[in-house]
mmCIF file of C-alpha atoms and ligand atoms in Angstrom:
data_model
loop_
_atom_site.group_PDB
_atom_site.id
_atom_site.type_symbol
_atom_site.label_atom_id
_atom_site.label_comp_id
_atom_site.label_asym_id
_atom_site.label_seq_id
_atom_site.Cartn_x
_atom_site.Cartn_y
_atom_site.Cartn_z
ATOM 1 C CA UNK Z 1 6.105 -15.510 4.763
ATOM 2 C CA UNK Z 2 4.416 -13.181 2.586
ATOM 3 C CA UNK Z 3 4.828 -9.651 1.983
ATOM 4 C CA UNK Z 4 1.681 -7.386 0.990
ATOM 5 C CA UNK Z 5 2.917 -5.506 -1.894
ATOM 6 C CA UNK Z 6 -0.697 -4.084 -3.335
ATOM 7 C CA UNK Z 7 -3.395 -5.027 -1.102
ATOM 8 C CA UNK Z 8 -7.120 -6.175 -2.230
ATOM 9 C CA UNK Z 9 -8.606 -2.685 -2.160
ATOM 10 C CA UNK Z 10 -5.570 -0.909 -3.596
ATOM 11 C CA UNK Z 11 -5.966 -3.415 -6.088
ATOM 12 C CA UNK Z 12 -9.549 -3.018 -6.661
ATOM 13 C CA UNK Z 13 -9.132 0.755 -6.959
ATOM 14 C CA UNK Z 14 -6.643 0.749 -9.500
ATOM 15 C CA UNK Z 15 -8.442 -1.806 -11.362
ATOM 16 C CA UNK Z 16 -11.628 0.499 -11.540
ATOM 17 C CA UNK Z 17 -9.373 3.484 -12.554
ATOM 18 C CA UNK Z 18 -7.853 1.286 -15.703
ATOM 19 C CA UNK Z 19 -11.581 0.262 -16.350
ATOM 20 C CA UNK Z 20 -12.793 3.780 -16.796
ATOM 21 C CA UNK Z 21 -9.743 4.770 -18.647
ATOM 22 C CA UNK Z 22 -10.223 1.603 -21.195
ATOM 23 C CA UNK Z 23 -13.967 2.910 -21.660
ATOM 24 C CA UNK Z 24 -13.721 5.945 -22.414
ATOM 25 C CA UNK Z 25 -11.086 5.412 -25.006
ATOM 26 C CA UNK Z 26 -13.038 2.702 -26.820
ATOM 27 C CA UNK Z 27 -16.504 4.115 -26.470
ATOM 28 C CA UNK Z 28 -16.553 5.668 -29.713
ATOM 29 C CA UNK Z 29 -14.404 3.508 -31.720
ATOM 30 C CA UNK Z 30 -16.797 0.191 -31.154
ATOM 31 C CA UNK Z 31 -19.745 -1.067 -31.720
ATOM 32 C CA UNK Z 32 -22.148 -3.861 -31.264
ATOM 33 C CA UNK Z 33 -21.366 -4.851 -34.754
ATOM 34 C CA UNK Z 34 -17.406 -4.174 -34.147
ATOM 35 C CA UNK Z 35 -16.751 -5.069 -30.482
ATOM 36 C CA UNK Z 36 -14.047 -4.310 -28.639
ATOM 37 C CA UNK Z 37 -11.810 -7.777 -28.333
ATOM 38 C CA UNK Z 38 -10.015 -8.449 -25.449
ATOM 39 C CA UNK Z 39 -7.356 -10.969 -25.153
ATOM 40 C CA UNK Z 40 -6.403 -11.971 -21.939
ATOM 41 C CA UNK Z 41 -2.941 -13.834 -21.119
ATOM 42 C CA UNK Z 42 -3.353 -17.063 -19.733
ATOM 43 C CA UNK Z 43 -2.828 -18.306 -16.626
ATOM 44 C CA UNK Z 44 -1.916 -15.211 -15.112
ATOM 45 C CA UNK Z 45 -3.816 -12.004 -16.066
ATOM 46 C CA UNK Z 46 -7.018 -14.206 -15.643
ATOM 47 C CA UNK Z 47 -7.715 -12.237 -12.805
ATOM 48 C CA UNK Z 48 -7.650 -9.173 -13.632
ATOM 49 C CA UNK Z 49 -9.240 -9.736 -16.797
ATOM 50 C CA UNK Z 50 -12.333 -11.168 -14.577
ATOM 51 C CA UNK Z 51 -11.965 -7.433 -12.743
ATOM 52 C CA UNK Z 52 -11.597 -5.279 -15.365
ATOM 53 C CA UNK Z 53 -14.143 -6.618 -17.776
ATOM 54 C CA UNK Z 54 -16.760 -6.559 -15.215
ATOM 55 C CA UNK Z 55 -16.418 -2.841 -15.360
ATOM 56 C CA UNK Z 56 -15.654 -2.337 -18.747
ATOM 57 C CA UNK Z 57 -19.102 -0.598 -20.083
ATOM 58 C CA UNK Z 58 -18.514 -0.464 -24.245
ATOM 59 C CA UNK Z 59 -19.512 -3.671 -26.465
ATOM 60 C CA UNK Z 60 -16.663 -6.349 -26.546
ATOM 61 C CA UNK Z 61 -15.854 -10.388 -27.014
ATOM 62 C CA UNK Z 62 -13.395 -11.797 -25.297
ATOM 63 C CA UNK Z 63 -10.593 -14.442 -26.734
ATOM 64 C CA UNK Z 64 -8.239 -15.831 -24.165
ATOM 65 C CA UNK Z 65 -4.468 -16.354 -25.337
ATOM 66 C CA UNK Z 66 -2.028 -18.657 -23.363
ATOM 67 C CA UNK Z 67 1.433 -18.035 -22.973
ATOM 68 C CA UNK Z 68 3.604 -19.182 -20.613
ATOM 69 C CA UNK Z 69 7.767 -18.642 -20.165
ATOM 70 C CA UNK Z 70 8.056 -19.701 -16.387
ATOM 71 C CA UNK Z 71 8.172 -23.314 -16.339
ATOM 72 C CA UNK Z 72 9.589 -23.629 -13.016
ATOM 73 C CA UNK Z 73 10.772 -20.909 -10.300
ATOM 74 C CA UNK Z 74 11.069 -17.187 -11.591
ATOM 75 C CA UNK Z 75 13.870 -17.855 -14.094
ATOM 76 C CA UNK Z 76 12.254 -17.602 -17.807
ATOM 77 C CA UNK Z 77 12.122 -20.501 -20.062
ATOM 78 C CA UNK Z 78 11.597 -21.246 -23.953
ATOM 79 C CA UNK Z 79 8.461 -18.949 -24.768
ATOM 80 C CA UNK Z 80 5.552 -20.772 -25.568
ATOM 81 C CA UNK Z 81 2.674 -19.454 -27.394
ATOM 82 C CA UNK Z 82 -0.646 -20.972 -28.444
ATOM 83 C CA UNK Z 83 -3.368 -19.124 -30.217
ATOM 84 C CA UNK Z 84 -6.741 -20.578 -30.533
ATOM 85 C CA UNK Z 85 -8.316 -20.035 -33.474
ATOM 86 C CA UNK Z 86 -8.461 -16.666 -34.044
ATOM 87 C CA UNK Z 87 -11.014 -15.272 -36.559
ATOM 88 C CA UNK Z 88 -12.357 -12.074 -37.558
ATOM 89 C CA UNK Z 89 -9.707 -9.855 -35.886
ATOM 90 C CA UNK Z 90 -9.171 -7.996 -38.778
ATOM 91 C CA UNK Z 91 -10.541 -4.486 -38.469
ATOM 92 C CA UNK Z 92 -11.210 -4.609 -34.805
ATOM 93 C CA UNK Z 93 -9.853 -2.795 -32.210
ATOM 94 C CA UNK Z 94 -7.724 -5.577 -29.927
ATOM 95 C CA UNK Z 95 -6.517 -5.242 -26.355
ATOM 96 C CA UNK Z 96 -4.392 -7.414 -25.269
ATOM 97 C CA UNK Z 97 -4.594 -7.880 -21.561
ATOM 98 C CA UNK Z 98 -1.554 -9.047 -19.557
ATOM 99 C CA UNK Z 99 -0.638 -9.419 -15.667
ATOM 100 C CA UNK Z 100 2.748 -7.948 -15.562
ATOM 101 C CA UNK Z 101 4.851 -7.076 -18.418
ATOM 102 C CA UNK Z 102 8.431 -7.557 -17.121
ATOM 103 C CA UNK Z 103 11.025 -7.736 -20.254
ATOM 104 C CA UNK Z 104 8.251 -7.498 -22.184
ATOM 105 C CA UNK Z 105 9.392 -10.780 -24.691
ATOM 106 C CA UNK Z 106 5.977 -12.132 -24.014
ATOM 107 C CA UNK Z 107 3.682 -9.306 -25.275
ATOM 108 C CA UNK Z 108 6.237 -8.700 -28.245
ATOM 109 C CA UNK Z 109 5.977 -11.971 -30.065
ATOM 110 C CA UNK Z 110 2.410 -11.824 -29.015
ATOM 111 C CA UNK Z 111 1.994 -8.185 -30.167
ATOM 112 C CA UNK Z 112 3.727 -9.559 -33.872
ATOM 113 C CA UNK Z 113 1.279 -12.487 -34.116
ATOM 114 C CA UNK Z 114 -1.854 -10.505 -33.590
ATOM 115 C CA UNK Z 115 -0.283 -7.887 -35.940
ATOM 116 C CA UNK Z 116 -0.589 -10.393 -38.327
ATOM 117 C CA UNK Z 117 -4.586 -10.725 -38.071
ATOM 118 C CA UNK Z 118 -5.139 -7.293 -39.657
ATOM 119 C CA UNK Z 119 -6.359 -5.368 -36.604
ATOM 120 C CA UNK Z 120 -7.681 -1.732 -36.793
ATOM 121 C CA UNK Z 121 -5.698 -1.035 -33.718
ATOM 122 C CA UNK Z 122 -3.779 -3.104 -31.119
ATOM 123 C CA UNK Z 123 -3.022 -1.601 -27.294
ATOM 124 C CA UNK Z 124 -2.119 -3.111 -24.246
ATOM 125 C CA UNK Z 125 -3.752 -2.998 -20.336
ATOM 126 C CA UNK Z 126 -1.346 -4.420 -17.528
ATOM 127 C CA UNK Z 127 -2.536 -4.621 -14.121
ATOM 128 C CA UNK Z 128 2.062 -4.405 -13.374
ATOM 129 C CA UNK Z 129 4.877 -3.312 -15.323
ATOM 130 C CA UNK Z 130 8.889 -3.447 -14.319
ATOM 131 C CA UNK Z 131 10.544 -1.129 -16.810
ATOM 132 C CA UNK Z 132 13.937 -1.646 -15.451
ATOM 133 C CA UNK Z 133 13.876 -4.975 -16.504
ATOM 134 C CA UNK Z 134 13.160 -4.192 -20.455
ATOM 135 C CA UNK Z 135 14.393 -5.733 -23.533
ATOM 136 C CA UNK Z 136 12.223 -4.707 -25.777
ATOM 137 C CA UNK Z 137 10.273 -1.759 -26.998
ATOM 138 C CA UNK Z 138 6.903 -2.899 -25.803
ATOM 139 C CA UNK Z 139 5.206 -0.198 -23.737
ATOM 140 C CA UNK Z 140 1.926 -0.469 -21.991
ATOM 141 C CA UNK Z 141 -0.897 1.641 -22.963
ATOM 142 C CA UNK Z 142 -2.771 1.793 -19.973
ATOM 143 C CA UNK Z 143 -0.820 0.115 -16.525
ATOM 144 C CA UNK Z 144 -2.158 -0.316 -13.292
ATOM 145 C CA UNK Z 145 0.948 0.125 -11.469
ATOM 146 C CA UNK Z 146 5.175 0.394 -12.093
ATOM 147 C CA UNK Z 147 6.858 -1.260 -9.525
ATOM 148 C CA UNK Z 148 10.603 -2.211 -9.009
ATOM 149 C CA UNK Z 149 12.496 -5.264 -9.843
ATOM 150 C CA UNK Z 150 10.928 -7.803 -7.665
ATOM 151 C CA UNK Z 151 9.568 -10.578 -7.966
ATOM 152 C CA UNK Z 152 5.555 -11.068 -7.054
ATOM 153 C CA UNK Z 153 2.794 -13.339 -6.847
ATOM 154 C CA UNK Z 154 -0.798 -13.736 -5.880
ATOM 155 C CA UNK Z 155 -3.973 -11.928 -7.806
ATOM 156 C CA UNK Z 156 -3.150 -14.475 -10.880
ATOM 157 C CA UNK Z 157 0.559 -14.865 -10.678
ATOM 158 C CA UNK Z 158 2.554 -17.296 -9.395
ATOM 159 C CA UNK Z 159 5.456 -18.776 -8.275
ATOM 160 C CA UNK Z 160 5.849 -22.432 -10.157
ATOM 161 C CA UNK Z 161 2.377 -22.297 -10.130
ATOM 162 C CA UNK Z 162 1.801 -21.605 -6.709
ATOM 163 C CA UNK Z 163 -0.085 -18.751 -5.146
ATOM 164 C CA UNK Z 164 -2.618 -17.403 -7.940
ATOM 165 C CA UNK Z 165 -5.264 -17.412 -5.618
ATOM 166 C CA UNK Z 166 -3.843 -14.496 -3.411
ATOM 167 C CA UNK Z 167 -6.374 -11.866 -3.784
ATOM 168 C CA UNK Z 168 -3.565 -9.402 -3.476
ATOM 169 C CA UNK Z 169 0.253 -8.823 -4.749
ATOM 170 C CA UNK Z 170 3.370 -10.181 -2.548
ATOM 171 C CA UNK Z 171 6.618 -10.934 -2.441
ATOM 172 C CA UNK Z 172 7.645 -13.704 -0.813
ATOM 173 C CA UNK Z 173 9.977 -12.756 2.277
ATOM 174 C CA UNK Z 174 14.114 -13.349 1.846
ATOM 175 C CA UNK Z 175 13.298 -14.318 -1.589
ATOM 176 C CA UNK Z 176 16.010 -12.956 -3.687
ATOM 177 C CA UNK Z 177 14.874 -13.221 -7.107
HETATM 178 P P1 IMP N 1 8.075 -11.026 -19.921
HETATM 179 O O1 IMP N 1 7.954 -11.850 -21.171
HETATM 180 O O2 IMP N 1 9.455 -11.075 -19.354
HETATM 181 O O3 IMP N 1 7.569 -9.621 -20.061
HETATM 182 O O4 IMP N 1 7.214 -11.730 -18.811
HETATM 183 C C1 IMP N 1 5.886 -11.799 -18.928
HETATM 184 C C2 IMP N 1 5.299 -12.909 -18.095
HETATM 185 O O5 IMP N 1 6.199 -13.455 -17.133
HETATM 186 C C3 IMP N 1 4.162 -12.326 -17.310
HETATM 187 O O6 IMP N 1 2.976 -12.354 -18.043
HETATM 188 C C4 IMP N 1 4.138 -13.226 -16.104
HETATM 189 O O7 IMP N 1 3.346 -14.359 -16.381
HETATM 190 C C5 IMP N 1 5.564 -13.650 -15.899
HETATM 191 N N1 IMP N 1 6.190 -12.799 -14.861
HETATM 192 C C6 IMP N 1 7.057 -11.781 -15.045
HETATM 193 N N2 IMP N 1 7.406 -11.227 -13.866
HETATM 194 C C7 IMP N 1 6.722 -11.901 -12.929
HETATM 195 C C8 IMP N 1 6.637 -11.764 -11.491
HETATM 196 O O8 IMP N 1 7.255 -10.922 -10.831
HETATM 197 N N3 IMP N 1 5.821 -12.661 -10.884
HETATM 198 C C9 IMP N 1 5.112 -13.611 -11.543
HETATM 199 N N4 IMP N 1 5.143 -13.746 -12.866
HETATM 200 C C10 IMP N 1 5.954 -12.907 -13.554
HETATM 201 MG MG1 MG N 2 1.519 -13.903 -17.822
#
């Protein structure tokens, strides 16, 4: 059984909020000729990426990034990190664009990499974040929604890679993760 966490519309209105919010922050530091780039986190903030650009109104590319440190269940594995080939970052302005940051390892040795490329600033959109579970000093820049420590799935994120096509957020009932 699942428990409704966030529902579709509560969802959808947050989502619109964070859109807004991204826009007018970027909408006079790009251009057509220095677009916004967005970097979504594979598999699970494909989602909300897919919301929140929709509604995004300033000039931008997008460049997916795939991550993954749940191999199986909810307990994190080895990190792994592929970038494609990622050119011309330097001197743009790069959002990186995550599902949930939870003790934030993910975003911080993504955060480093794309440090590396030179960018003219470097921020970070979450549809979730679970500060009490923390480990590093990665801090979203604009968040859809804190919630506690629980563990939740649907609207891109799963469970050993089950239940991304929830169009809302649950928790699965008398799970105790
Ligand atoms: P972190 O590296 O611990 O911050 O975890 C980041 C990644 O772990 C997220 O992008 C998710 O893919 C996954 N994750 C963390 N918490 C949850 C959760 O509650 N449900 C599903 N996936 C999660
Ligand atoms: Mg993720």
């Amino acid at each position: 059984m699942i428990r409704v966490l966030l529902s579709e519309q509560e969802i959808a209105r947050q989502v619109a909020i964070l859109a807004r919010q991204v826009s007018e922050h970027y909408a006079s530091l790009v251009s057509i000729s220095y677009p916004l780039v967005v970097l979504p986190v594979l598999k699970g903030a494909s989602m909300f990426a897919a919301d929140l650009l929709r509604q995004l109104n300033v000039p931008l590319r997008l460049e997916y990034l795939r991550a993954s440190s749940y191999r199986n269940g909810t307990t994190a594995g080895a990190l792994r990190f592929d970038v494609p080939e990622l050119t011309s970052l330097d001197d743009h302005h790069l959002l990186l664009v995550e599902d949930i940051i939870d003790t934030g390892k993910t975003a911080s040795v993504i955060l480093d990499e794309l440090h590396r490329c030179g960018p003219r600033s470097l921020k970070v959109c979450t549809l979730l974040d679970k500060p009490s579970r923390r480990v590093t000093a990665v801090e979203p820049d604009f968040c859809g929604f804190t919630i506690a420590d629980r563990f939740v799935i649907g609207y891109g994120m799963d469970l050993a890679e089950r239940y991304r096509e929830l169009p809302y957020i649950g928790e699965l009932e008398g799970c105790t993760f």
